[in-house]
Each structure stands twice: as C-alpha cells, then as structure tokens.
C-alpha cells in the first residue's frame, strides 16, 4: 500500500499550506515534485530534516522526488527569514558541498533503483550558468510585475526596516527561484514545489510565472510544511554551540543522539511524527506509554535511536548508547577506550578540566601526587584517604593509592578521566 502523501503529512503535523487542486493532482498520477536545498555548507543540519522527510514521504507515496541544490541561487542568497545578505560562494566550494550533501540525502531517498520514481539530484547552476542577464529580463522578468514581487512578505519585511534593506540581487531571488520551477516544469514534467512555510512567497511566484508564461491551462502546485519550533519558544536545532549537523565531523553521533534524547516531552511527541517513519498506531501507543511512565523517556529514546541509525549507523547508535551510560556510572573502562576523541570530548563536555605535563606521565607518577598536582584534591592526604576508601576511578577503573600512572593510562593518547566518588568527573588533558 502506498501512502496518501497529503494525509500522511496532515496527521504528522507536516502540512502548512497548499494551492487548490494539489491533492487531486497527487491522487491522479505519479507526480514529480521538488524541494530546494541551499548548498552554502558541505553538510545538512537538522533544520533541513523536515523538508527531507517530506521528500521521503513523497517517494513512499509513489511520486518522484527531485532534490534541487541551489548552485546558482546559492551564489545570490535567499532573503526569506533573514535580515542580512549572505556571503557568496565560488564554483569549487559549491561542487564540494553538492557532493557531500548528496551522500547525506542518499540515506533518506532512493537514488539508485530502476523504479520510475527514483529520486534525482539536480543543480540549478546547470541551466543558469549560460543564461544571460538580457535573456532573463526579456524572457522571465517581463511576466512578473514589481508590484507582485513587492507584495511578498519576505520583501516587505526587509523594506520596512529589518536589516540594512535589500540589494537588487536579493530582490531578484524569487524570480530566479520561479525560473527554476518553470525550467523543471518544462524539462522534467515537475508539477509541484515543496518547501518550508517561509518559502511560500517564492514558490507561488513560480506557479504564477508558469501560468503567465505558458498559459492559463498550465497548472503547477505548491505545498509547504510549517517551520519547526520548540515548545519553549527557542529555535529548533540550535544549541549554544550552533547547529546540529548530519556530518559526524561537525556533530559527533553521540552529540546527535544526545540532542534528541534531551528533547522535552512535548517536543518529542511532535518530533517523533515529523522525523521518523513510524506509523500512526505505533506512535500513538508510544505516546500513551510515555505519558504513563515519563521518567523512562521512551519517546525520546525511540526518537534518538531512529534518527541516529538513519543518519549515521546501527554501530554508531550502539556506541552512543554506551557513551550515554558512562556519566551514569554504568559504563566500563573497555567501553571508554572505544570512543574517538570527538565522542570522548562530547561525553565530558562541561565537566571540569585541567592540563598536565605529558613528560611527567611518560616517566610515571604516583596517583596521589597526580591527584594533588591537578588540584582535583586539595591535598595528598585527602586524595590518599579517598583512594583507600575505594572512591577514585581512573578511566572507569577503581584504583588504589599504590597506582602508578603511565602513558598506558592515556585515552586517545592525551586524556585521563578521573572520577571522584559517584558523580564528580574531571577531564585531564595531558600535553
């Protein structure tokens, strides 16, 4: 059974607006639809996930998804939702970003099969690079009035004092995006454009351009999802350190897992519908069980597991779950040695840290001296007393006051984790 795309989005809370006739078009035939992705970074972040999940549901419903990378529009910058003009990118950077983004999209979409609705990646730079300005203003610009363009919310906000005004480059953005839709409509039979609710103005410029240039009988459609918000009003996907990326080098799988695990109950109940493929009955059952025993955080755990496996791998999930146990006293020394540097630093982010001389450790140093010199204990006497009471662990192994620290105790060649009592951790950077 194929999904009913619109119904699926509706119950998941992923439907914001659509133009009249959209649902009828989708029920009539396999439809090609596209969603634009800004290639200004070499990784997607979780702010892109709602749009990607729309494409995933679109394909599951039997339709053909196109992921459009804005190689050309990435050189301009979309004014929607922004108060300042963005930096422009060169060809080499855009090509690199495109290759990285396709790898991430392939975890959500089928690009490789022989199915008629297999996904395709397109780049608007391909049809824009040789298109002259004179052609553009003659063939495209004359069909859309300045009055029409000025009426768009994204333009009005910038003209009404948000930021430093708007350059002609940015003002032309909606026309360029409209041209993308026209090109895909004519050359790929693409009848639907999807995006976030902040893109509604740009998308409907495209439907209007198609109608005005090709004739009233030519109909294109628009559909948007709501912008994802947090229950506390904070910006979704943002932490103190910035975006949560899909690239493991920018956000470790452990930190990615932790983000979802730490969602509020209210957010988790919303996010599990948007960001997973779990069915309606299963999600409703999960929410009911969670409400009965919220302390078990089953919703958050399920959300974190589903997304970590999809974006990273089952092995990364297992390591993330092992890492999560470390701070709660259940982790082992063996598990601790499995983690790479970024995961190790993610686990102990926020715990007190200090530095210590590597030369001293290489020569060997008594544990009592080490604990006093790092100021983890105020004196040797205090350290010795706690060691004798079996209250100190080095890298999750209990140690006695006869322990000699050497380079064999270094994690990833430069770290030592000291645990004082049950809950007090210290990260010693040995350099």
Tab-separated table of C-alpha atoms in Angstrom:
chain	number	residue	atom	x	y	z
A	1	UNK	CA	0.000	0.000	0.000
A	2	UNK	CA	1.382	3.371	-0.982
A	3	UNK	CA	0.927	6.293	1.360
A	4	UNK	CA	-1.566	9.067	0.699
A	5	UNK	CA	1.011	11.838	0.723
A	6	UNK	CA	-1.190	14.728	1.855
A	7	UNK	CA	-2.967	12.660	4.516
A	8	UNK	CA	0.375	11.408	5.801
A	9	UNK	CA	1.697	14.960	6.150
A	10	UNK	CA	-1.547	16.121	7.727
A	11	UNK	CA	-1.597	13.660	10.654
A	12	UNK	CA	2.133	14.120	11.202
A	13	UNK	CA	1.733	17.897	11.568
A	14	UNK	CA	3.855	18.490	8.461
A	15	UNK	CA	1.315	20.314	6.294
A	16	UNK	CA	1.088	24.101	6.337
A	17	UNK	CA	-0.341	25.372	3.031
A	18	UNK	CA	-1.051	24.044	-0.432
A	19	UNK	CA	-2.542	25.528	-3.565
A	20	UNK	CA	-6.021	24.418	-4.688
A	21	UNK	CA	-6.032	21.162	-6.677
A	22	UNK	CA	-2.767	19.838	-5.215
A	23	UNK	CA	-4.372	16.840	-3.509
A	24	UNK	CA	-6.384	15.978	-6.642
A	25	UNK	CA	-3.233	16.098	-8.802
A	26	UNK	CA	-1.374	13.749	-6.441
A	27	UNK	CA	-4.231	11.242	-6.366
A	28	UNK	CA	-4.495	11.276	-10.173
A	29	UNK	CA	-0.987	10.175	-11.225
A	30	UNK	CA	2.637	9.781	-10.274
A	31	UNK	CA	3.754	13.386	-9.906
A	32	UNK	CA	7.247	14.831	-9.997
A	33	UNK	CA	7.891	17.313	-7.213
A	34	UNK	CA	10.950	19.157	-5.985
A	35	UNK	CA	12.352	20.809	-2.911
A	36	UNK	CA	15.242	23.271	-2.947
A	37	UNK	CA	18.240	22.897	-0.657
A	38	UNK	CA	20.715	25.688	-0.034
A	39	UNK	CA	24.269	24.376	-0.629
A	40	UNK	CA	26.091	27.043	1.396
A	41	UNK	CA	27.629	24.373	3.706
A	42	UNK	CA	29.078	20.932	2.998
A	43	UNK	CA	26.597	19.307	5.355
A	44	UNK	CA	22.901	19.428	6.007
A	45	UNK	CA	21.739	20.106	9.553
A	46	UNK	CA	18.585	19.049	11.356
A	47	UNK	CA	16.826	22.212	10.216
A	48	UNK	CA	16.756	20.552	6.764
A	49	UNK	CA	15.214	17.329	8.066
A	50	UNK	CA	11.545	18.279	7.784
A	51	UNK	CA	11.973	19.070	4.080
A	52	UNK	CA	13.953	15.870	3.527
A	53	UNK	CA	11.271	13.832	5.301
A	54	UNK	CA	8.681	15.447	3.007
A	55	UNK	CA	10.639	14.145	0.021
A	56	UNK	CA	10.912	10.742	1.687
A	57	UNK	CA	7.139	10.517	2.213
A	58	UNK	CA	6.617	11.827	-1.330
A	59	UNK	CA	8.671	8.930	-2.696
A	60	UNK	CA	6.957	6.423	-0.393
A	61	UNK	CA	3.635	7.611	-1.800
A	62	UNK	CA	4.819	6.590	-5.278
A	63	UNK	CA	5.780	10.050	-6.525
A	64	UNK	CA	9.128	11.150	-7.959
A	65	UNK	CA	11.211	13.479	-5.769
A	66	UNK	CA	13.792	15.908	-7.099
A	67	UNK	CA	16.240	17.432	-4.654
A	68	UNK	CA	17.336	20.725	-6.160
A	69	UNK	CA	20.644	22.109	-4.973
A	70	UNK	CA	20.757	25.848	-5.457
A	71	UNK	CA	24.207	26.113	-7.015
A	72	UNK	CA	23.122	29.302	-8.774
A	73	UNK	CA	20.816	30.667	-6.092
A	74	UNK	CA	23.486	29.824	-3.501
A	75	UNK	CA	25.564	32.457	-5.244
A	76	UNK	CA	22.839	35.034	-4.555
A	77	UNK	CA	21.270	34.328	-1.152
A	78	UNK	CA	17.595	33.995	-0.293
A	79	UNK	CA	16.198	36.963	1.684
A	80	UNK	CA	13.374	34.895	3.233
A	81	UNK	CA	13.576	34.953	7.018
A	82	UNK	CA	16.877	36.836	7.015
A	83	UNK	CA	17.798	40.397	7.791
A	84	UNK	CA	21.225	40.444	6.145
A	85	UNK	CA	22.728	39.410	2.834
A	86	UNK	CA	24.760	36.210	2.903
A	87	UNK	CA	28.247	35.546	1.598
A	88	UNK	CA	28.541	34.343	-1.990
A	89	UNK	CA	30.251	31.055	-2.872
A	90	UNK	CA	32.679	30.085	-5.635
A	91	UNK	CA	32.327	27.143	-8.070
A	92	UNK	CA	34.795	24.860	-6.280
A	93	UNK	CA	33.112	25.260	-2.896
A	94	UNK	CA	29.660	24.669	-4.377
A	95	UNK	CA	30.819	21.481	-6.149
A	96	UNK	CA	32.303	20.131	-2.916
A	97	UNK	CA	29.158	20.975	-0.962
A	98	UNK	CA	26.952	19.280	-3.551
A	99	UNK	CA	28.912	16.003	-3.381
A	100	UNK	CA	28.732	15.934	0.429
A	101	UNK	CA	25.018	16.742	0.531
A	102	UNK	CA	24.121	14.008	-1.974
A	103	UNK	CA	25.742	11.363	0.280
A	104	UNK	CA	23.567	12.524	3.169
A	105	UNK	CA	20.381	12.623	1.102
A	106	UNK	CA	21.026	9.062	-0.105
A	107	UNK	CA	20.370	7.852	3.442
A	108	UNK	CA	16.778	9.072	3.121
A	109	UNK	CA	15.964	8.749	-0.578
A	110	UNK	CA	16.330	6.033	-3.208
A	111	UNK	CA	18.586	7.434	-5.936
A	112	UNK	CA	19.878	4.102	-7.245
A	113	UNK	CA	16.999	1.759	-8.122
A	114	UNK	CA	15.339	1.314	-11.505
A	115	UNK	CA	11.985	2.460	-10.116
A	116	UNK	CA	10.268	5.139	-12.222
A	117	UNK	CA	10.013	7.285	-9.103
A	118	UNK	CA	13.667	7.066	-8.080
A	119	UNK	CA	14.973	10.322	-6.642
A	120	UNK	CA	17.221	12.622	-8.642
A	121	UNK	CA	19.581	15.400	-7.637
A	122	UNK	CA	19.547	18.490	-9.832
A	123	UNK	CA	21.528	21.714	-9.620
A	124	UNK	CA	20.107	24.971	-10.932
A	125	UNK	CA	23.610	26.133	-11.813
A	126	UNK	CA	23.405	23.758	-14.802
A	127	UNK	CA	20.666	25.766	-16.512
A	128	UNK	CA	21.566	29.161	-15.091
A	129	UNK	CA	25.320	29.303	-15.826
A	130	UNK	CA	24.948	30.133	-19.533
A	131	UNK	CA	21.716	32.099	-19.259
A	132	UNK	CA	22.438	35.761	-19.920
A	133	UNK	CA	21.018	38.650	-17.967
A	134	UNK	CA	19.409	40.036	-21.130
A	135	UNK	CA	17.649	36.734	-21.771
A	136	UNK	CA	16.492	36.617	-18.199
A	137	UNK	CA	14.918	40.075	-18.061
A	138	UNK	CA	13.377	39.603	-21.518
A	139	UNK	CA	12.024	36.038	-21.091
A	140	UNK	CA	11.277	35.938	-17.379
A	141	UNK	CA	11.288	39.429	-15.858
A	142	UNK	CA	8.546	40.813	-18.083
A	143	UNK	CA	5.999	38.253	-16.844
A	144	UNK	CA	6.087	39.255	-13.151
A	145	UNK	CA	5.408	42.829	-12.058
A	146	UNK	CA	7.386	44.670	-9.425
A	147	UNK	CA	4.073	45.264	-7.613
A	148	UNK	CA	3.609	41.478	-7.358
A	149	UNK	CA	7.149	40.987	-6.063
A	150	UNK	CA	6.882	43.841	-3.539
A	151	UNK	CA	3.758	42.299	-2.035
A	152	UNK	CA	5.680	39.233	-0.788
A	153	UNK	CA	6.180	39.145	2.986
A	154	UNK	CA	9.901	38.342	2.715
A	155	UNK	CA	10.389	41.511	0.664
A	156	UNK	CA	8.048	43.756	2.687
A	157	UNK	CA	9.824	42.922	5.956
A	158	UNK	CA	13.180	43.975	4.577
A	159	UNK	CA	11.767	47.188	3.145
A	160	UNK	CA	10.118	48.005	6.454
A	161	UNK	CA	13.300	48.382	8.432
A	162	UNK	CA	14.524	44.828	9.149
A	163	UNK	CA	18.270	44.836	8.498
A	164	UNK	CA	20.031	47.092	6.005
A	165	UNK	CA	17.481	46.994	3.216
A	166	UNK	CA	17.718	44.662	0.230
A	167	UNK	CA	20.053	44.590	-2.749
A	168	UNK	CA	18.735	44.106	-6.276
A	169	UNK	CA	20.491	40.700	-6.214
A	170	UNK	CA	18.321	39.518	-3.346
A	171	UNK	CA	15.204	41.196	-4.705
A	172	UNK	CA	15.605	39.123	-7.874
A	173	UNK	CA	15.815	35.868	-5.886
A	174	UNK	CA	12.135	34.993	-6.145
A	175	UNK	CA	12.301	35.395	-9.938
A	176	UNK	CA	15.328	33.102	-10.130
A	177	UNK	CA	13.572	30.517	-7.966
A	178	UNK	CA	10.457	30.921	-10.116
A	179	UNK	CA	12.599	30.264	-13.186
A	180	UNK	CA	13.812	27.017	-11.581
A	181	UNK	CA	10.216	25.830	-11.259
A	182	UNK	CA	9.487	26.861	-14.859
A	183	UNK	CA	12.579	25.004	-16.124
A	184	UNK	CA	11.754	21.823	-14.191
A	185	UNK	CA	8.107	22.053	-15.275
A	186	UNK	CA	9.112	22.264	-18.940
A	187	UNK	CA	12.080	19.852	-18.961
A	188	UNK	CA	11.255	17.367	-16.190
A	189	UNK	CA	7.468	17.465	-16.088
A	190	UNK	CA	7.732	18.719	-12.495
A	191	UNK	CA	4.343	19.989	-11.310
A	192	UNK	CA	4.893	20.515	-7.574
A	193	UNK	CA	7.305	22.538	-5.489
A	194	UNK	CA	7.619	21.887	-1.756
A	195	UNK	CA	9.380	23.817	0.987
A	196	UNK	CA	9.120	25.427	4.391
A	197	UNK	CA	6.355	27.920	5.106
A	198	UNK	CA	8.862	30.794	4.768
A	199	UNK	CA	9.219	29.777	1.089
A	200	UNK	CA	5.520	30.171	0.235
A	201	UNK	CA	6.046	33.535	-1.481
A	202	UNK	CA	8.936	32.285	-3.607
A	203	UNK	CA	7.134	29.058	-4.532
A	204	UNK	CA	3.914	30.775	-5.578
A	205	UNK	CA	5.937	33.196	-7.714
A	206	UNK	CA	6.975	30.065	-9.610
A	207	UNK	CA	3.391	28.829	-10.065
A	208	UNK	CA	2.388	32.306	-11.256
A	209	UNK	CA	5.325	32.522	-13.685
A	210	UNK	CA	4.370	29.150	-15.219
A	211	UNK	CA	0.771	30.289	-15.655
A	212	UNK	CA	1.680	33.660	-17.163
A	213	UNK	CA	4.429	32.409	-19.482
A	214	UNK	CA	2.926	29.110	-20.646
A	215	UNK	CA	-0.782	29.869	-20.488
A	216	UNK	CA	-3.674	29.639	-18.032
A	217	UNK	CA	-4.251	25.951	-18.816
A	218	UNK	CA	-0.772	25.071	-17.454
A	219	UNK	CA	-1.081	24.410	-13.732
A	220	UNK	CA	1.682	23.980	-11.200
A	221	UNK	CA	1.226	23.396	-7.484
A	222	UNK	CA	2.765	24.487	-4.192
A	223	UNK	CA	2.885	22.771	-0.791
A	224	UNK	CA	4.682	23.817	2.379
A	225	UNK	CA	5.421	22.405	5.806
A	226	UNK	CA	5.368	24.527	8.960
A	227	UNK	CA	8.626	25.811	10.385
A	228	UNK	CA	9.650	23.542	13.251
A	229	UNK	CA	9.661	25.215	16.654
A	230	UNK	CA	10.452	24.207	20.221
A	231	UNK	CA	7.815	24.232	22.934
A	232	UNK	CA	9.831	26.773	24.976
A	233	UNK	CA	9.975	29.174	22.049
A	234	UNK	CA	13.663	28.543	21.325
A	235	UNK	CA	14.913	27.941	17.799
A	236	UNK	CA	14.744	24.293	16.762
A	237	UNK	CA	18.087	22.654	16.035
A	238	UNK	CA	20.188	25.361	17.652
A	239	UNK	CA	22.333	24.754	20.740
A	240	UNK	CA	24.824	27.000	22.487
A	241	UNK	CA	27.439	25.624	20.098
A	242	UNK	CA	25.331	26.179	16.973
A	243	UNK	CA	23.651	23.809	14.521
A	244	UNK	CA	23.217	20.067	14.973
A	245	UNK	CA	24.799	18.789	11.758
A	246	UNK	CA	24.349	15.478	9.935
A	247	UNK	CA	28.103	15.318	9.288
A	248	UNK	CA	29.819	13.345	12.063
A	249	UNK	CA	32.878	15.633	11.884
A	250	UNK	CA	30.736	18.649	12.745
A	251	UNK	CA	28.416	16.939	15.260
A	252	UNK	CA	29.519	13.578	16.661
A	253	UNK	CA	26.956	10.721	16.538
A	254	UNK	CA	26.945	10.829	20.358
A	255	UNK	CA	26.114	14.560	20.449
A	256	UNK	CA	23.498	13.981	17.725
A	257	UNK	CA	21.922	11.176	19.781
A	258	UNK	CA	22.012	13.302	22.931
A	259	UNK	CA	20.202	16.186	21.229
A	260	UNK	CA	17.128	14.022	20.595
A	261	UNK	CA	17.427	12.230	23.935
A	262	UNK	CA	17.255	15.581	25.751
A	263	UNK	CA	14.126	16.876	23.997
A	264	UNK	CA	11.227	17.911	26.216
A	265	UNK	CA	8.227	15.563	26.401
A	266	UNK	CA	6.118	17.995	24.384
A	267	UNK	CA	8.727	18.368	21.656
A	268	UNK	CA	9.438	14.621	21.493
A	269	UNK	CA	5.728	13.883	20.913
A	270	UNK	CA	5.800	16.302	17.960
A	271	UNK	CA	9.213	15.373	16.564
A	272	UNK	CA	8.600	11.618	16.504
A	273	UNK	CA	5.814	12.207	13.970
A	274	UNK	CA	7.898	14.532	11.815
A	275	UNK	CA	11.316	12.912	11.832
A	276	UNK	CA	10.624	9.164	11.845
A	277	UNK	CA	8.734	6.769	9.588
A	278	UNK	CA	6.990	5.039	12.493
A	279	UNK	CA	3.277	4.513	11.789
A	280	UNK	CA	0.359	6.300	13.407
A	281	UNK	CA	-0.710	3.421	15.692
A	282	UNK	CA	2.848	2.789	16.880
A	283	UNK	CA	3.416	6.469	17.635
A	284	UNK	CA	0.105	6.805	19.478
A	285	UNK	CA	0.966	3.713	21.547
A	286	UNK	CA	4.413	5.164	22.325
A	287	UNK	CA	2.913	8.473	23.440
A	288	UNK	CA	0.399	6.678	25.688
A	289	UNK	CA	3.139	4.569	27.312
A	290	UNK	CA	5.324	7.640	27.724
A	291	UNK	CA	2.538	9.576	29.447
A	292	UNK	CA	2.093	6.694	31.904
A	293	UNK	CA	5.832	6.478	32.697
A	294	UNK	CA	7.500	9.692	31.527
A	295	UNK	CA	10.612	9.059	33.644
A	296	UNK	CA	11.579	6.196	31.304
A	297	UNK	CA	11.796	8.712	28.420
A	298	UNK	CA	10.696	6.062	25.918
A	299	UNK	CA	9.629	8.692	23.381
A	300	UNK	CA	12.990	10.423	23.446
A	301	UNK	CA	14.915	7.136	23.331
A	302	UNK	CA	12.930	5.910	20.337
A	303	UNK	CA	13.355	9.228	18.530
A	304	UNK	CA	17.103	9.278	19.215
A	305	UNK	CA	17.550	5.662	18.100
A	306	UNK	CA	15.558	6.005	14.878
A	307	UNK	CA	17.386	9.134	13.758
A	308	UNK	CA	20.886	8.050	14.785
A	309	UNK	CA	20.556	4.800	12.807
A	310	UNK	CA	19.194	6.639	9.742
A	311	UNK	CA	21.710	9.488	9.720
A	312	UNK	CA	24.735	7.503	10.979
A	313	UNK	CA	24.569	3.721	11.537
A	314	UNK	CA	23.500	0.972	13.925
A	315	UNK	CA	27.107	0.756	15.184
A	316	UNK	CA	27.121	4.497	15.916
A	317	UNK	CA	23.871	4.096	17.832
A	318	UNK	CA	25.362	1.325	19.960
A	319	UNK	CA	28.415	3.468	20.748
A	320	UNK	CA	26.202	6.470	21.535
A	321	UNK	CA	24.122	4.363	23.943
A	322	UNK	CA	27.277	3.015	25.586
A	323	UNK	CA	28.633	6.557	25.859
A	324	UNK	CA	25.377	7.709	27.469
A	325	UNK	CA	25.878	5.136	30.218
A	326	UNK	CA	29.350	6.457	31.090
A	327	UNK	CA	28.183	9.504	33.042
A	328	UNK	CA	25.526	7.486	34.863
A	329	UNK	CA	28.053	5.085	36.325
A	330	UNK	CA	27.191	2.054	34.215
A	331	UNK	CA	29.903	2.408	31.579
A	332	UNK	CA	33.080	0.329	31.593
A	333	UNK	CA	36.765	1.008	31.029
A	334	UNK	CA	36.568	-1.179	27.914
A	335	UNK	CA	33.717	0.953	26.509
A	336	UNK	CA	35.576	4.176	27.284
A	337	UNK	CA	38.566	3.088	25.187
A	338	UNK	CA	36.336	2.542	22.128
A	339	UNK	CA	35.474	6.197	21.735
A	340	UNK	CA	37.278	8.536	19.370
A	341	UNK	CA	38.422	11.959	20.520
A	342	UNK	CA	35.296	13.872	19.406
A	343	UNK	CA	32.974	11.421	21.192
A	344	UNK	CA	35.119	11.467	24.317
A	345	UNK	CA	35.068	15.265	24.408
A	346	UNK	CA	31.308	15.279	23.757
A	347	UNK	CA	30.658	12.901	26.661
A	348	UNK	CA	32.663	15.002	29.093
A	349	UNK	CA	31.680	18.395	27.699
A	350	UNK	CA	31.012	20.658	30.658
A	351	UNK	CA	32.920	18.652	33.307
A	352	UNK	CA	35.864	20.427	34.989
A	353	UNK	CA	39.071	20.060	33.007
A	354	UNK	CA	42.728	20.777	33.601
A	355	UNK	CA	46.031	20.181	31.818
A	356	UNK	CA	49.007	18.122	32.964
A	357	UNK	CA	52.534	17.599	31.656
A	358	UNK	CA	52.887	14.636	29.295
A	359	UNK	CA	56.597	14.298	30.158
A	360	UNK	CA	55.714	13.633	33.789
A	361	UNK	CA	53.170	10.955	32.843
A	362	UNK	CA	55.618	9.282	30.446
A	363	UNK	CA	58.132	8.973	33.286
A	364	UNK	CA	55.424	7.608	35.600
A	365	UNK	CA	53.829	9.399	38.556
A	366	UNK	CA	52.209	8.165	41.756
A	367	UNK	CA	48.441	8.566	41.690
A	368	UNK	CA	48.443	10.532	44.970
A	369	UNK	CA	50.887	13.090	43.548
A	370	UNK	CA	48.923	13.330	40.289
A	371	UNK	CA	45.597	13.979	42.071
A	372	UNK	CA	47.114	16.689	44.253
A	373	UNK	CA	49.057	18.389	41.451
A	374	UNK	CA	45.949	18.603	39.233
A	375	UNK	CA	44.037	20.165	42.192
A	376	UNK	CA	41.339	17.504	41.878
A	377	UNK	CA	42.068	17.033	45.580
A	378	UNK	CA	43.247	19.840	47.822
A	379	UNK	CA	45.993	17.727	49.404
A	380	UNK	CA	47.765	14.391	49.168
A	381	UNK	CA	46.194	13.393	52.465
A	382	UNK	CA	42.665	13.946	51.144
A	383	UNK	CA	43.478	12.026	47.949
A	384	UNK	CA	45.051	9.099	49.852
A	385	UNK	CA	42.068	8.844	52.194
A	386	UNK	CA	39.554	8.634	49.302
A	387	UNK	CA	41.767	6.174	47.409
A	388	UNK	CA	41.913	3.916	50.443
A	389	UNK	CA	38.120	4.118	50.666
A	390	UNK	CA	37.867	2.858	47.067
A	391	UNK	CA	36.352	6.193	45.963
A	392	UNK	CA	38.552	7.084	42.960
A	393	UNK	CA	38.465	5.711	39.410
A	394	UNK	CA	40.840	6.356	36.534
A	395	UNK	CA	39.184	5.805	33.146
A	396	UNK	CA	36.308	3.934	34.900
A	397	UNK	CA	38.682	1.540	36.735
A	398	UNK	CA	38.870	1.745	40.542
A	399	UNK	CA	42.434	2.428	41.688
A	400	UNK	CA	44.328	2.201	44.985
A	401	UNK	CA	46.896	4.565	46.493
A	402	UNK	CA	49.703	2.359	45.113
A	403	UNK	CA	48.707	3.042	41.493
A	404	UNK	CA	51.410	4.437	39.215
A	405	UNK	CA	50.114	6.476	36.269
A	406	UNK	CA	51.895	5.942	32.923
A	407	UNK	CA	51.261	6.575	29.244
A	408	UNK	CA	49.258	3.303	29.172
A	409	UNK	CA	46.543	5.212	31.079
A	410	UNK	CA	46.102	7.813	28.330
A	411	UNK	CA	42.890	7.692	26.306
A	412	UNK	CA	43.403	8.598	22.653
A	413	UNK	CA	46.998	9.400	23.594
A	414	UNK	CA	46.186	12.520	25.627
A	415	UNK	CA	43.266	12.222	28.075
A	416	UNK	CA	42.686	10.829	31.545
A	417	UNK	CA	39.193	10.656	33.082
A	418	UNK	CA	39.191	10.921	36.869
A	419	UNK	CA	36.051	10.014	38.800
A	420	UNK	CA	35.860	11.207	42.390
A	421	UNK	CA	33.037	9.497	44.253
A	422	UNK	CA	29.988	8.552	42.212
A	423	UNK	CA	29.194	11.713	40.292
A	424	UNK	CA	32.223	14.001	40.114
A	425	UNK	CA	34.171	13.712	36.863
A	426	UNK	CA	37.305	15.526	35.744
A	427	UNK	CA	38.904	15.562	32.310
A	428	UNK	CA	42.687	15.844	32.429
A	429	UNK	CA	44.295	16.879	29.141
A	430	UNK	CA	47.858	15.547	29.065
A	431	UNK	CA	50.056	17.534	26.706
